[in-house]
Amino acid sequence: MAGGDWTTNSSEALTLSLVRAREDKKALRGDESFEEFHPTFTYPIYGEDEKLYGYEDLVIDLRFASGSLAQFLSVRYAKKLDASSTVDNVEGILSEFIPSGYETDEATFLTRVEEDAISFKPIGKLVHSYKLSPRTSTLPVISDTSEAVEYEVYHATLDDPGFKEYHRRMQIFILLYIEAGSYINDEEEGWEFVVLYEKRKRTDGAPTYHFVGYSSLYNFYCFPERVRLRLSQFVILPPYQRRGHGSELYKAIYHYVLSRPTVSELTVEDPAEAFEDLRDRNDLRMLLTHEQFMREGFADSGVTGSHGGGRVMKGKSRSRTQVTPLGNKGKGKMGPPVDRAWAEKWRKDLKIAGRQFHRLVEMLVLLHLDPVDVRAERAFRLQVKERLYRFNFEVLAQLEKEERLEKLEETFQSVRDDYLRILAMVR
């Protein structure tokens, strides 16, 4: 792990583990592993180049009790340079990012794991649950089989007893897995959290809880007497990724927003590309299964996501994705062009942010578009371009008319391709 120059990549050296009690490990299948995985990023902790100097075969062993997230930290190495100001203080640097009081004695930590496994219970209010077969490797499915594992989502605030301390133990995952992620100010009012846990039964039937991931939400004032809830951070730990847990957590957040009369809409702060795809897929599935919305939107035709949002790009567009249109037999409120008053009424009812809702509507219209209906195709193109022009006005206004039209068409084609990509994933 270290070269001849005594340098080590900090992301390779840092090993993370979610440690379960001995009895809980008995309930795991042979292919389930929650220990010894690595972070995606360590530059917020160890610097932009993610290099540590002064060690050979460096291992930074950071373990968490799988439910309570009590921490253990150990730094091991084969060789270390003689004391020098240039040798990095590996533990000292990391200790600034985790709560004090972490264990450094392995036996003491393992005793804590055994104790916490029995005593730890999620903080806050249960807002969502689902089941997933241990053999399922894609999306969760509702199952009543005895081997199905249950997952629960809890809503909590920093005012809930014990949650501020718990949040300080889990927030390091934001630095390790979200690019440009940073700690929030937990003395600031307005923060809410939704935390996802695996609820696993022991052989004697007793349930224990294991941390899967979480999202932080922030309340903004929305005139005149409501709030806008902004999704700020969202992370699912690597052992649980690609199983559909991110979608379940997002759906739990969305339904929580719908349940609160004082919340006007759900927004997302600077979403990463992967999260925006997840958001699009789930929002589209929600709309496609909303019978009244689809019936009003497309009259007698039936139905069933994108990222980037149509920002002007200088590069080439993606390769085209083919999606068979459903056709638009009846003239519903979706048009094209869409009935704006109707769309705004539904946007408010569904509590979806403006730009996101407009993109979703455009995707659904594209899905229904009849390729031989030239008039509808033109109306759709103009509808999308109008939104793109408003969204990119400051950039486009600086261009000459011919170049502006060319850039707008290029952006439209890129957005259309991306819509087809998302639609192909949803259907």
Coordinates of C-alpha atoms in Angstrom, one line a residue:
M1 CA 0.0 0.0 0.0
A2 CA 3.0 2.3 0.3
G3 CA 5.5 3.1 -2.4
G4 CA 9.2 3.5 -1.9
D5 CA 8.6 7.1 -1.0
W6 CA 6.6 6.1 2.1
T7 CA 3.3 7.4 0.8
T8 CA 0.0 5.6 1.1
N9 CA -3.4 6.3 -0.5
S10 CA -5.7 7.2 2.4
S11 CA -8.8 5.8 0.8
E12 CA -7.1 2.4 0.4
A13 CA -5.7 2.5 3.9
L14 CA -9.0 3.3 5.6
T15 CA -11.1 0.2 6.2
L16 CA -14.6 0.4 7.5
S17 CA -16.7 -2.3 9.2
L18 CA -20.2 -2.6 10.6
V19 CA -19.6 -5.1 13.3
R20 CA -22.5 -7.4 14.5
A21 CA -22.7 -9.4 17.7
R22 CA -21.9 -13.0 17.5
E23 CA -25.5 -14.1 17.7
D24 CA -26.5 -11.7 14.9
K25 CA -23.8 -13.1 12.6
K26 CA -25.5 -16.5 12.9
A27 CA -28.5 -15.1 11.0
L28 CA -26.4 -14.0 8.0
R29 CA -26.0 -15.9 4.8
G30 CA -22.6 -16.9 3.6
D31 CA -22.5 -14.2 1.0
E32 CA -23.5 -11.3 3.3
S33 CA -20.6 -9.2 4.4
F34 CA -20.7 -5.9 6.3
E35 CA -17.0 -5.6 7.2
E36 CA -13.8 -4.4 5.6
F37 CA -15.1 -2.1 2.9
H38 CA -13.5 1.2 1.8
P39 CA -14.6 4.8 1.4
T40 CA -15.0 6.5 -1.9
F41 CA -13.4 9.7 -0.7
T42 CA -11.1 10.7 2.1
Y43 CA -9.9 14.1 0.9
P44 CA -12.2 16.0 3.3
I45 CA -10.1 14.3 6.1
Y46 CA -6.7 13.7 4.8
G47 CA -6.3 16.4 2.1
E48 CA -7.0 16.8 -1.6
D49 CA -4.4 14.3 -2.8
E50 CA -5.5 11.6 -0.4
K51 CA -1.9 10.7 0.5
L52 CA -0.4 9.8 3.9
Y53 CA 3.3 10.0 4.4
G54 CA 5.6 8.1 6.7
Y55 CA 4.3 4.5 6.8
E56 CA 4.6 1.1 5.1
D57 CA 1.6 -1.2 5.0
L58 CA -0.7 1.3 6.7
V59 CA -4.1 0.1 7.8
I60 CA -6.6 2.5 9.4
D61 CA -9.2 0.3 11.0
L62 CA -12.4 2.2 11.8
R63 CA -15.2 0.0 13.0
F64 CA -18.8 0.7 14.0
A65 CA -21.2 -1.3 16.1
S66 CA -23.7 -2.1 13.4
G67 CA -26.7 -0.5 15.2
S68 CA -25.5 2.0 17.8
L69 CA -22.5 3.1 15.6
A70 CA -20.2 3.0 18.7
Q71 CA -16.7 3.4 17.2
F72 CA -13.4 1.7 17.4
L73 CA -10.2 3.1 15.8
S74 CA -6.9 1.4 15.4
V75 CA -3.9 2.4 13.2
R76 CA -1.5 -0.4 12.2
Y77 CA 1.6 -0.4 10.0
A78 CA 4.7 -2.5 9.3
K79 CA 7.1 0.4 9.4
K80 CA 7.1 4.0 10.3
L81 CA 9.7 6.7 9.7
D82 CA 11.5 8.1 12.7
A83 CA 9.6 10.9 14.5
S84 CA 9.4 13.8 12.1
S85 CA 7.2 16.8 11.4
T86 CA 6.6 15.4 8.0
V87 CA 5.1 12.1 9.2
D88 CA 1.3 12.4 9.2
N89 CA -0.5 11.9 12.5
V90 CA -3.1 9.5 11.0
E91 CA -5.2 8.9 14.1
G92 CA -4.9 12.5 15.3
I93 CA -6.3 13.8 12.0
L94 CA -9.2 11.3 11.8
S95 CA -10.1 11.8 15.5
E96 CA -11.1 15.4 14.7
F97 CA -13.9 14.1 12.5
I98 CA -15.4 11.5 14.9
P99 CA -16.8 12.0 18.5
S100 CA -14.4 11.7 21.3
G101 CA -14.6 8.6 23.5
Y102 CA -14.1 6.1 20.6
E103 CA -12.7 2.7 21.7
T104 CA -9.1 1.8 21.0
D105 CA -9.1 -1.5 22.8
E106 CA -10.6 -4.3 20.6
A107 CA -11.8 -6.5 23.4
T108 CA -13.6 -3.5 25.0
F109 CA -15.2 -2.6 21.7
L110 CA -16.4 -6.1 21.0
T111 CA -18.0 -6.2 24.5
R112 CA -19.7 -2.9 23.6
V113 CA -21.0 -4.5 20.4
E114 CA -22.6 -7.4 22.3
E115 CA -24.2 -5.0 24.7
D116 CA -25.5 -2.5 22.2
A117 CA -26.9 -5.2 19.9
I118 CA -29.5 -6.0 22.6
S119 CA -30.1 -2.5 24.0
F120 CA -30.0 -0.3 20.9
K121 CA -33.4 0.8 19.4
P122 CA -33.9 3.4 16.6
I123 CA -34.5 6.9 17.8
G124 CA -37.6 8.7 16.5
K125 CA -40.8 7.7 14.8
L126 CA -41.3 4.8 12.4
V127 CA -42.5 6.2 9.1
H128 CA -42.0 3.3 6.6
S129 CA -41.1 -0.3 6.4
Y130 CA -40.6 -3.0 3.8
K131 CA -39.3 -6.5 3.4
L132 CA -36.6 -7.9 1.1
S133 CA -35.7 -11.5 0.5
P134 CA -32.0 -12.2 1.3
R135 CA -31.7 -13.7 -2.1
T136 CA -33.0 -10.6 -3.9
S137 CA -30.3 -8.6 -5.6
T138 CA -32.3 -5.9 -7.2
L139 CA -35.4 -4.1 -6.1
P140 CA -37.1 -4.9 -2.7
V141 CA -40.2 -7.1 -2.9
I142 CA -42.9 -7.4 -0.3
S143 CA -42.6 -10.9 1.1
D144 CA -44.1 -12.7 4.0
T145 CA -41.7 -15.6 3.8
S146 CA -39.9 -16.5 7.0
E147 CA -36.5 -15.7 5.5
A148 CA -37.5 -12.2 4.4
V149 CA -35.6 -9.4 6.1
E150 CA -37.5 -6.4 7.3
Y151 CA -36.2 -2.8 7.0
E152 CA -37.6 0.2 8.8
V153 CA -37.2 4.0 8.3
Y154 CA -37.4 6.4 11.2
H155 CA -37.9 10.1 11.3
A156 CA -35.9 12.0 13.9
T157 CA -34.8 15.5 14.8
L158 CA -31.9 16.8 16.9
D159 CA -34.3 17.5 19.7
D160 CA -35.1 13.8 20.1
P161 CA -33.2 12.5 23.2
G162 CA -29.9 10.9 22.2
F163 CA -30.2 11.7 18.5
K164 CA -27.7 14.5 18.3
E165 CA -25.0 12.2 19.7
Y166 CA -26.1 9.4 17.3
H167 CA -26.0 11.8 14.3
R168 CA -22.4 12.8 15.3
R169 CA -21.5 9.1 14.9
M170 CA -23.1 8.6 11.6
Q171 CA -22.2 11.9 9.8
I172 CA -18.7 10.8 8.9
F173 CA -20.3 8.7 6.1
I174 CA -21.3 11.9 4.4
L175 CA -17.6 12.9 4.1
L176 CA -16.6 9.4 2.9
Y177 CA -19.3 8.8 0.3
I178 CA -20.7 12.1 -0.9
E179 CA -18.4 14.2 -3.1
A180 CA -18.0 17.7 -1.6
G181 CA -20.0 16.5 1.4
S182 CA -19.6 18.4 4.6
Y183 CA -20.9 18.3 8.2
I184 CA -24.0 20.3 9.1
N185 CA -24.2 22.7 12.0
D186 CA -26.1 20.6 14.5
E187 CA -26.8 23.7 16.6
E188 CA -28.9 25.2 13.8
E189 CA -32.6 24.7 14.0
G190 CA -34.6 23.3 11.1
W191 CA -32.8 20.0 10.5
E192 CA -34.7 16.7 10.2
F193 CA -33.5 13.2 9.5
V194 CA -34.8 9.9 8.1
V195 CA -32.7 6.9 9.0
L196 CA -32.9 3.4 7.5
Y197 CA -32.2 0.3 9.5
E198 CA -32.2 -3.4 8.8
K199 CA -34.3 -5.2 11.4
R200 CA -32.9 -8.7 11.6
K201 CA -34.3 -11.5 13.8
R202 CA -32.0 -13.7 15.8
T203 CA -32.6 -17.5 16.0
D204 CA -34.6 -16.9 19.1
G205 CA -36.8 -14.4 17.3
A206 CA -35.5 -11.3 19.1
P207 CA -35.0 -8.4 16.7
T208 CA -31.9 -6.3 16.4
Y209 CA -31.3 -3.2 14.4
H210 CA -28.5 -2.4 12.0
F211 CA -27.7 1.0 10.3
V212 CA -28.1 1.1 6.5
G213 CA -28.1 4.8 5.6
Y214 CA -29.8 8.1 6.1
S215 CA -30.8 11.4 4.6
S216 CA -30.8 14.9 6.1
L217 CA -33.6 17.4 5.4
Y218 CA -33.7 21.2 6.0
N219 CA -36.8 23.4 6.5
F220 CA -37.0 26.7 4.6
Y221 CA -39.7 29.2 5.1
C222 CA -42.2 29.3 2.2
F223 CA -44.6 32.2 2.0
P224 CA -47.1 32.7 3.6
E225 CA -47.3 30.0 6.3
R226 CA -45.6 26.9 5.1
V227 CA -42.1 25.4 4.7
R228 CA -40.1 24.0 1.8
L229 CA -38.3 20.8 2.8
R230 CA -34.9 20.5 1.1
L231 CA -33.2 17.1 0.9
S232 CA -29.6 17.9 1.7
Q233 CA -27.7 14.7 2.1
F234 CA -28.4 11.1 1.1
V235 CA -26.2 8.0 1.7
I236 CA -26.6 4.3 1.6
L237 CA -23.6 2.3 2.8
P238 CA -21.8 0.1 0.3
P239 CA -22.8 -3.3 1.8
Y240 CA -26.5 -2.3 1.1
Q241 CA -26.1 -0.6 -2.3
R242 CA -27.7 -1.9 -5.5
R243 CA -30.5 -3.6 -3.6
G244 CA -33.2 -0.9 -3.9
H245 CA -32.7 0.6 -0.5
G246 CA -32.1 4.0 -1.9
S247 CA -35.4 4.0 -3.6
E248 CA -37.2 2.9 -0.5
L249 CA -35.6 5.6 1.6
Y250 CA -36.5 8.2 -1.0
K251 CA -40.1 7.0 -1.2
A252 CA -40.3 7.2 2.6
I253 CA -39.1 10.8 2.5
Y254 CA -41.6 11.7 -0.3
H255 CA -44.6 10.2 1.5
Y256 CA -43.5 11.9 4.7
V257 CA -43.6 15.2 2.9
L258 CA -47.1 14.4 1.5
S259 CA -48.3 13.6 5.1
R260 CA -47.3 17.1 6.4
P261 CA -49.8 19.8 5.6
T262 CA -47.3 22.5 6.5
V263 CA -44.7 21.4 3.8
S264 CA -45.3 23.0 0.4
E265 CA -42.8 20.9 -1.6
L266 CA -39.7 18.7 -1.6
T267 CA -36.5 20.1 -3.2
V268 CA -33.1 18.6 -3.6
E269 CA -29.8 20.4 -2.9
D270 CA -27.2 20.0 -5.7
P271 CA -28.0 16.3 -6.5
A272 CA -25.3 14.0 -7.8
E273 CA -26.0 12.3 -11.2
A274 CA -26.8 8.9 -9.6
F275 CA -29.2 10.4 -7.1
E276 CA -31.0 12.5 -9.8
D277 CA -31.5 9.3 -11.7
L278 CA -32.9 7.6 -8.6
R279 CA -35.2 10.5 -8.0
D280 CA -36.4 10.6 -11.6
R281 CA -37.2 6.9 -11.7
N282 CA -39.2 7.0 -8.4
D283 CA -41.0 10.2 -9.2
L284 CA -42.0 8.8 -12.6
R285 CA -43.2 5.5 -11.2
M286 CA -45.3 7.4 -8.7
L287 CA -46.9 9.5 -11.5
L288 CA -47.5 6.5 -13.7
T289 CA -49.4 4.7 -11.0
H290 CA -51.5 7.8 -10.1
E291 CA -54.7 6.9 -11.9
Q292 CA -56.4 10.3 -11.7
F293 CA -53.3 12.2 -12.8
M294 CA -52.7 10.0 -15.8
R295 CA -56.4 9.8 -16.8
E296 CA -56.7 13.6 -16.8
G297 CA -53.3 14.0 -18.5
F298 CA -53.8 11.6 -21.3
A299 CA -57.5 11.1 -21.6
D300 CA -58.2 7.6 -22.9
S301 CA -54.6 6.5 -23.5
G302 CA -52.8 4.4 -20.9
V303 CA -49.2 4.8 -19.4
T304 CA -45.2 4.7 -17.5
G305 CA -37.3 9.4 -15.9
S306 CA -33.4 12.0 -16.5
H307 CA -30.7 14.1 -15.1
G308 CA -28.9 17.3 -16.0
G309 CA -32.2 19.2 -16.2
G310 CA -31.4 20.6 -19.6
R311 CA -28.4 22.8 -18.8
V312 CA -26.6 23.9 -22.0
M313 CA -23.7 21.6 -22.6
K314 CA -20.8 22.1 -25.0
G315 CA -20.1 18.5 -25.6
K316 CA -21.8 16.0 -27.9
S317 CA -25.1 14.5 -26.9
R318 CA -25.6 11.0 -25.7
S319 CA -26.3 8.2 -28.2
R320 CA -30.0 7.8 -28.8
T321 CA -32.1 5.4 -26.6
Q322 CA -35.1 3.8 -28.3
V323 CA -38.4 3.8 -26.4
T324 CA -41.6 2.7 -28.1
P325 CA -44.2 5.5 -27.7
L326 CA -47.6 4.7 -26.3
G327 CA -49.4 7.1 -28.6
N328 CA -51.8 9.8 -27.5
K329 CA -55.2 8.7 -28.7
G330 CA -57.2 11.2 -26.6
K331 CA -56.4 14.9 -26.1
G332 CA -55.8 15.2 -22.4
K333 CA -54.3 18.0 -20.3
M334 CA -50.8 17.0 -21.2
G335 CA -51.3 18.0 -24.8
P336 CA -48.8 18.8 -26.0
P337 CA -48.6 21.6 -25.2
V338 CA -49.5 21.0 -21.5
D339 CA -52.3 22.9 -19.8
R340 CA -50.2 25.1 -17.5
A341 CA -52.9 25.8 -15.0
W342 CA -53.7 22.1 -14.7
A343 CA -50.1 21.2 -14.3
E344 CA -49.4 23.8 -11.6
K345 CA -52.4 22.6 -9.6
W346 CA -51.1 19.0 -9.7
R347 CA -47.5 20.1 -9.0
K348 CA -48.7 21.8 -5.8
D349 CA -50.9 18.9 -4.8
L350 CA -48.0 16.4 -5.3
K351 CA -45.5 18.8 -3.7
I352 CA -42.9 18.4 -6.4
A353 CA -40.4 21.3 -7.1
G354 CA -41.2 23.2 -10.3
R355 CA -38.3 22.3 -12.5
Q356 CA -38.5 18.6 -11.5
F357 CA -42.2 18.4 -12.2
H358 CA -41.8 20.1 -15.6
R359 CA -39.1 17.6 -16.5
L360 CA -41.4 14.7 -15.4
V361 CA -44.3 16.0 -17.5
E362 CA -42.0 16.3 -20.5
M363 CA -40.9 12.7 -20.1
L364 CA -44.5 11.5 -19.9
V365 CA -45.5 13.5 -22.9
L366 CA -42.5 12.0 -24.8
L367 CA -43.6 8.5 -23.8
H368 CA -47.1 9.1 -25.3
L369 CA -45.9 11.0 -28.4
D370 CA -47.0 9.5 -31.7
P371 CA -44.0 9.6 -34.0
V372 CA -46.3 10.2 -37.1
D373 CA -48.1 13.2 -35.4
V374 CA -45.9 16.0 -36.8
R375 CA -48.0 18.7 -35.1
A376 CA -47.7 17.0 -31.6
E377 CA -44.0 16.5 -32.1
R378 CA -43.5 20.2 -32.9
A379 CA -45.6 21.3 -29.9
F380 CA -43.5 19.1 -27.6
R381 CA -40.3 20.4 -29.0
L382 CA -41.4 24.0 -28.5
Q383 CA -42.7 23.3 -25.0
V384 CA -39.3 21.8 -24.0
K385 CA -37.3 24.5 -25.7
E386 CA -39.3 27.2 -24.0
R387 CA -38.4 25.8 -20.6
L388 CA -34.7 25.3 -21.6
Y389 CA -34.5 28.9 -22.9
R390 CA -35.8 30.2 -19.6
F391 CA -33.6 27.9 -17.6
N392 CA -30.5 28.9 -19.6
F393 CA -31.4 32.5 -20.3
E394 CA -28.2 34.1 -19.0
V395 CA -26.0 31.8 -21.2
L396 CA -28.2 31.9 -24.3
A397 CA -28.8 35.7 -24.2
Q398 CA -25.1 36.3 -24.8
L399 CA -25.1 34.4 -28.1
E400 CA -26.0 35.6 -31.6
K401 CA -29.5 34.5 -32.8
E402 CA -28.2 31.7 -35.1
E403 CA -25.8 30.3 -32.6
R404 CA -28.5 30.6 -29.9
L405 CA -31.0 28.5 -31.9
E406 CA -28.3 26.0 -32.8
K407 CA -27.3 25.6 -29.1
L408 CA -31.0 25.4 -28.0
E409 CA -31.6 22.6 -30.6
E410 CA -28.5 20.8 -29.5
T411 CA -29.6 21.0 -25.8
F412 CA -33.1 19.8 -26.7
Q413 CA -31.8 16.7 -28.4
S414 CA -29.5 15.9 -25.5
V415 CA -32.4 16.3 -23.0
R416 CA -34.6 14.2 -25.2
D417 CA -32.0 11.4 -25.4
D418 CA -31.7 11.5 -21.6
Y419 CA -35.5 11.3 -21.2
L420 CA -35.5 8.2 -23.4
R421 CA -32.7 6.7 -21.3
I422 CA -34.7 7.2 -18.0
L423 CA -37.9 6.0 -19.6
A424 CA -36.2 2.8 -20.7
M425 CA -35.1 2.1 -17.1
V426 CA -38.6 2.7 -15.7
R427 CA -40.7 0.7 -18.1

